Coordinates of C-alpha atoms in Angstrom, one line a residue:
X11 CA 108.1 18.3 110.7
X12 CA 106.9 16.4 107.7
X13 CA 104.9 17.6 104.7
X14 CA 102.6 16.0 102.6
X15 CA 103.0 15.9 98.8
X16 CA 101.8 19.3 97.3
X17 CA 102.2 21.2 100.6
X18 CA 104.8 23.8 101.1
X19 CA 105.9 25.6 104.3
X20 CA 104.6 29.0 105.0
X21 CA 106.9 31.9 103.8
X22 CA 108.9 29.9 101.4
X23 CA 109.6 31.3 97.9
X24 CA 109.0 29.1 94.9
X25 CA 110.2 29.6 91.2
X26 CA 107.9 31.3 88.9
X27 CA 106.0 28.8 86.5
X28 CA 107.1 28.9 83.1
X29 CA 104.6 30.9 81.0
X30 CA 102.6 29.0 78.5
X31 CA 102.7 29.7 74.9
X32 CA 99.8 31.7 73.5
X33 CA 98.8 33.5 70.6
X34 CA 98.6 37.1 70.2
X35 CA 95.8 38.6 68.2
X36 CA 97.0 41.1 65.7
X37 CA 94.9 43.9 67.2
X38 CA 96.9 43.3 70.4
X39 CA 100.3 43.3 69.0
X40 CA 102.4 46.4 69.4
X41 CA 102.1 48.5 66.4
X42 CA 105.0 48.6 64.0
X43 CA 107.2 51.7 63.8
X44 CA 105.8 54.0 61.1
X45 CA 107.7 53.6 57.9
X46 CA 109.8 56.9 56.9
X47 CA 108.3 58.9 54.1
X48 CA 109.7 58.2 50.6
X49 CA 109.7 61.9 49.5
X50 CA 109.9 65.3 50.9
X51 CA 108.1 68.5 49.9
X52 CA 110.7 71.2 49.6
X53 CA 108.0 73.8 48.6
X54 CA 106.1 73.1 51.6
X55 CA 109.0 73.5 53.9
X56 CA 110.0 76.8 52.1
X57 CA 106.4 78.1 52.6
X58 CA 106.3 77.0 56.2
X59 CA 109.7 78.6 57.1
X60 CA 109.8 81.6 54.8
X61 CA 113.6 81.3 54.7
X62 CA 113.8 82.7 51.1
X63 CA 112.1 85.9 52.4
X64 CA 115.1 86.5 54.8
X65 CA 117.7 85.8 52.3
X66 CA 115.9 88.2 49.8
X67 CA 115.9 90.8 52.6
X68 CA 119.5 90.3 53.0
X69 CA 120.0 90.9 49.3
X70 CA 118.0 94.0 49.3
X71 CA 119.4 95.5 52.6
X72 CA 123.1 94.8 52.0
X73 CA 124.9 96.3 49.2
X74 CA 127.5 94.2 47.4
X75 CA 129.2 91.5 49.7
X76 CA 128.2 88.8 47.2
X77 CA 130.7 86.1 48.5
X78 CA 129.1 86.6 52.0
X79 CA 125.6 86.4 50.6
X80 CA 126.5 83.3 48.7
X81 CA 127.9 81.6 51.8
X82 CA 124.9 82.4 53.9
X83 CA 122.6 80.9 51.1
X84 CA 124.8 77.7 51.1
X85 CA 124.5 77.4 54.8
X86 CA 120.6 78.0 54.7
X87 CA 120.4 75.3 51.9
X88 CA 122.5 72.9 53.9
X89 CA 120.2 73.2 56.9
X90 CA 117.1 73.0 54.7
X91 CA 118.1 69.9 53.0
X92 CA 119.1 68.3 56.3
X93 CA 115.5 69.0 57.6
X94 CA 114.1 67.2 54.6
X95 CA 116.6 64.3 55.1
X96 CA 115.2 63.9 58.6
X97 CA 111.6 63.7 57.2
X98 CA 112.5 60.8 54.9
X99 CA 114.4 58.9 57.7
X100 CA 117.8 59.7 56.4
X101 CA 120.7 60.4 58.7
X102 CA 120.6 64.1 59.7
X103 CA 122.8 65.1 62.6
X104 CA 122.8 68.5 63.8
X105 CA 125.9 70.2 62.2
X106 CA 128.1 72.6 63.9
X107 CA 126.9 76.1 63.4
X108 CA 129.5 78.2 65.3
X109 CA 130.8 80.9 63.0
X110 CA 133.5 83.5 62.5
X111 CA 132.9 86.8 60.7
X112 CA 136.1 88.6 59.9
X113 CA 136.4 92.0 58.1
X114 CA 137.0 95.8 58.7
X115 CA 134.3 97.9 60.8
X116 CA 131.0 98.6 59.1
X117 CA 131.3 95.8 56.5
X118 CA 127.9 94.3 57.7
X119 CA 129.0 91.6 60.2
X120 CA 126.4 92.5 62.7
X121 CA 123.6 92.8 60.1
X122 CA 124.5 89.3 58.7
X123 CA 124.5 87.9 62.1
X124 CA 120.9 89.1 62.7
X125 CA 119.7 87.7 59.4
X126 CA 121.6 84.4 60.2
X127 CA 119.7 84.2 63.5
X128 CA 116.4 84.6 61.6
X129 CA 117.2 81.9 59.2
X130 CA 118.4 79.6 62.0
X131 CA 115.2 80.2 64.0
X132 CA 112.8 79.6 61.1
X133 CA 114.5 76.3 60.5
X134 CA 114.2 75.2 64.0
X135 CA 118.1 75.3 65.1
X136 CA 117.6 78.1 67.8
X137 CA 114.6 78.9 69.8
X138 CA 114.5 82.7 69.0
X139 CA 115.8 85.0 66.3
X140 CA 117.8 86.9 68.9
X141 CA 121.4 88.1 68.9
X142 CA 123.2 88.8 72.0
X143 CA 126.2 91.1 71.4
X144 CA 129.2 91.2 73.8
X145 CA 132.7 92.0 74.1
X146 CA 135.7 91.1 76.4
X147 CA 134.5 93.4 78.9
X148 CA 131.2 91.3 79.2
X149 CA 133.0 88.1 79.7
X150 CA 136.3 88.5 81.5
X151 CA 136.6 89.4 85.0
X152 CA 139.2 91.7 86.9
X153 CA 140.0 89.4 89.7
X154 CA 140.1 85.7 90.7
X155 CA 136.7 84.1 90.6
X156 CA 135.1 86.9 88.6
X157 CA 135.5 85.5 85.0
X158 CA 133.4 82.3 85.2
X159 CA 130.3 83.9 86.7
X160 CA 130.5 86.7 84.1
X161 CA 130.9 84.3 81.2
X162 CA 128.2 82.0 82.4
X163 CA 125.7 84.9 82.8
X164 CA 126.2 86.1 79.2
X165 CA 125.9 82.5 77.9
X166 CA 122.7 82.1 80.0
X167 CA 121.4 85.3 78.2
X168 CA 122.3 84.1 74.9
X169 CA 120.9 80.3 75.3
X170 CA 118.2 79.8 72.6
X171 CA 119.7 82.4 70.4
X172 CA 123.2 83.7 68.9
X173 CA 126.1 85.0 70.9
X174 CA 127.9 87.7 68.8
X175 CA 131.4 88.2 70.4
X176 CA 132.9 91.4 68.7
X177 CA 136.7 91.8 68.6
X178 CA 136.9 88.4 70.0
X179 CA 140.9 88.4 69.9
X180 CA 140.9 90.6 72.8
X181 CA 139.8 87.4 74.9
X182 CA 143.5 86.3 74.3
X183 CA 146.4 88.2 75.8
X184 CA 149.4 85.9 76.2
X185 CA 151.8 88.9 77.2
X186 CA 149.8 89.2 80.5
X187 CA 150.1 86.1 82.9
X188 CA 147.6 87.4 85.1
X189 CA 144.9 88.0 82.4
X190 CA 141.7 85.9 82.9
X191 CA 140.7 85.8 79.3
X192 CA 141.9 82.3 78.9
X193 CA 139.4 81.1 81.5
X194 CA 136.5 82.8 79.6
X195 CA 137.7 80.8 76.4
X196 CA 137.9 77.5 78.3
X197 CA 134.2 78.0 79.2
X198 CA 133.1 79.0 75.8
X199 CA 135.0 75.8 74.5
X200 CA 133.0 73.7 76.8
X201 CA 129.7 75.2 76.0
X202 CA 130.1 75.2 72.3
X203 CA 130.7 71.3 72.3
X204 CA 128.4 70.2 75.1
X205 CA 125.5 72.6 74.6
X206 CA 125.7 73.5 70.8
X207 CA 122.0 72.7 70.6
X208 CA 121.4 75.7 72.9
X209 CA 123.0 78.4 71.1
X210 CA 125.3 79.5 68.3
X211 CA 128.4 81.5 68.9
X212 CA 129.6 83.9 66.3
X213 CA 133.3 85.3 66.7
X214 CA 134.0 88.8 64.9
X215 CA 136.9 91.1 64.3
X216 CA 139.8 92.0 62.0
X217 CA 140.8 89.2 59.7
X218 CA 144.6 89.2 60.6
X219 CA 143.9 89.4 64.4
X220 CA 141.2 86.7 64.2
X221 CA 143.6 84.4 62.3
X222 CA 146.2 84.9 65.0
X223 CA 143.5 84.2 67.7
X224 CA 142.6 80.9 66.2
X225 CA 145.9 79.7 65.7
X226 CA 146.7 80.5 69.3
X227 CA 143.6 78.7 70.4
X228 CA 143.2 75.6 68.0
X229 CA 140.4 74.2 70.1
X230 CA 138.2 77.2 69.2
X231 CA 139.1 77.0 65.5
X232 CA 138.2 73.2 65.3
X233 CA 134.7 74.1 66.7
X234 CA 133.9 77.0 64.2
X235 CA 132.7 75.3 61.1
X236 CA 132.1 78.5 59.1
X237 CA 134.8 81.2 58.4
X238 CA 133.4 84.1 56.5
X239 CA 135.1 87.2 55.3
X240 CA 133.6 90.5 54.7
X241 CA 135.4 92.4 51.9
X242 CA 135.8 96.1 51.9
X243 CA 133.4 98.3 49.9
X244 CA 134.8 100.3 47.0
X245 CA 133.6 104.0 46.2
X246 CA 130.7 102.8 43.9
X247 CA 129.4 100.5 46.5
X248 CA 129.7 103.2 49.3
X249 CA 127.7 105.5 47.0
X250 CA 125.1 102.8 46.5
X251 CA 125.0 102.4 50.4
X252 CA 124.5 106.2 50.7
X253 CA 121.7 106.4 48.3
X254 CA 119.8 103.3 50.2
X255 CA 120.3 105.2 53.5
X256 CA 119.0 108.4 52.1
X257 CA 116.2 106.6 50.5
X258 CA 115.3 105.1 53.7
X259 CA 115.2 108.5 55.4
X260 CA 113.4 110.1 52.5
X261 CA 116.4 112.5 51.6
X262 CA 118.0 112.8 48.2
X263 CA 121.3 114.3 46.9
X264 CA 120.5 117.6 44.8
X265 CA 122.1 118.8 41.7
X266 CA 126.1 118.4 41.9
X267 CA 125.6 117.0 45.5
X268 CA 126.3 113.6 44.0
X269 CA 129.8 114.7 42.9
X270 CA 130.4 116.4 46.2
X271 CA 129.6 113.1 48.2
X272 CA 131.8 111.0 46.0
X273 CA 134.6 113.4 46.4
X274 CA 134.0 113.4 50.2
X275 CA 134.0 109.5 50.2
X276 CA 137.4 109.3 48.2
X277 CA 139.1 111.5 50.8
X278 CA 137.4 110.0 53.7
X279 CA 138.5 106.4 52.9
X280 CA 142.2 107.5 53.4
X281 CA 141.5 109.1 56.7
X282 CA 141.7 107.4 60.2
X283 CA 138.8 105.6 61.8
X284 CA 137.1 104.9 58.4
X285 CA 134.4 102.2 59.0
X286 CA 132.6 101.7 55.6
X287 CA 128.9 101.6 56.1
X288 CA 129.0 103.2 59.4
X289 CA 131.0 106.1 58.3
X290 CA 128.6 106.6 55.4
X291 CA 125.7 106.8 57.9
X292 CA 127.5 109.2 60.0
X293 CA 128.4 111.3 57.0
X294 CA 124.8 111.6 56.1
X295 CA 123.8 112.5 59.6
X296 CA 126.3 115.3 59.5
X297 CA 124.9 116.5 56.0
X298 CA 121.4 116.4 57.5
X299 CA 122.6 118.6 60.4
X300 CA 124.1 121.1 58.0
X301 CA 120.9 121.1 55.8
X302 CA 118.9 121.7 58.9
X303 CA 121.1 124.6 59.9
X304 CA 121.1 126.1 56.5
X305 CA 117.3 126.0 56.2
X306 CA 116.9 127.4 59.8
X307 CA 119.3 130.2 59.1
X308 CA 117.4 131.3 56.0
X309 CA 114.6 132.7 57.9
X310 CA 110.9 131.9 58.5
X311 CA 109.7 131.5 54.8
X312 CA 107.9 128.6 53.4
X313 CA 109.7 125.4 52.9
X314 CA 108.6 122.9 50.3
X315 CA 108.7 119.1 50.5
X316 CA 111.6 119.3 48.1
X317 CA 113.5 121.8 50.2
X318 CA 113.2 119.4 53.2
X319 CA 114.3 116.5 51.3
X320 CA 117.2 117.8 49.3
X321 CA 121.0 117.7 50.4
X322 CA 123.0 120.4 48.5
X323 CA 126.7 120.4 47.7
X324 CA 127.4 122.9 50.2
X325 CA 125.8 120.6 53.1
X326 CA 128.6 118.0 52.1
X327 CA 131.5 120.4 51.1
X328 CA 131.6 122.2 54.5
X329 CA 132.8 118.7 56.0
X330 CA 136.2 119.0 57.6
X331 CA 137.6 116.4 55.2
X332 CA 137.8 119.3 52.6
X333 CA 139.9 121.3 54.9
X334 CA 143.5 119.9 54.9
X335 CA 144.5 122.0 58.1
X336 CA 141.7 120.5 60.2
X337 CA 141.3 117.2 62.0
X338 CA 139.2 114.7 60.2
X339 CA 135.5 114.1 61.7
X340 CA 135.1 111.6 64.3
X341 CA 133.0 108.6 63.4
X342 CA 131.4 108.4 66.9
X343 CA 127.6 108.8 67.3
X344 CA 126.0 112.3 66.9
X345 CA 123.8 113.4 69.9
X346 CA 120.4 113.6 68.9
X347 CA 121.1 112.3 65.3
X348 CA 118.9 109.4 63.9

């Protein structure tokens, strides 16, 4: 079959014609990307996030611990400046925010974790100002195939907030070959790196044990950017904590009760299971119980507002810490106590 010039067989494919050059009107051109701002308003961001309010609350509600407060302010400042750098087009990669809080019980680690969650939320680094506390029992299973689902379920609940692992060193038990804690650690390692935009992990516990925990698990240590040590309180600081707690509950120490409570603390700090702020709270709860029992035992007379507020020396001196032949008070929770 022959074809005349200009004809083509049906079904054949021809090469596309070369496009002709043409001018593009300025209105039809793709818009140029917006230029980054040349300046950022620090005051506006502070007003928008109210981060300073949280830091001020931390100062008011947590006695002493100045090194801890300073470090938290430094972290908040870094995140705030990163936010401003992003606004003006400077490099601002999300920093690693996983942390380690080390110190003795009752030194404020949980309180600071909650404030840190508020700071991170207000600056947009986590979705909710929420702390999910857990221990080894929540993460590690007792048989093959049990640990991974438990750990992943805790992580699922913590996504969008802060996961607070107390006594984290119990996850690692090298003396037990059949222990499943290492499996939980490996899952945490993966999530802390691959999904660090979803949650922040805070490990907590005694300093010496946490140091050993990180030495034994260098992969964890390298993923924890902020190691914060919580120092012990001295007697004056413990007294300040007591006054803060009493004020919050509308109680006060009566004449000579101040000296009695100081003497109590000087003895209590040398006894087993002392837990700083937690022990102070429990001692106040017990003093309230003794005060209530004293007022109840005095009969059915009229009680003034001052009577109902005042803790007397006897309400403190009846503590077992003043009796050498008796066991020290347990710092466990008191049924029915506030």
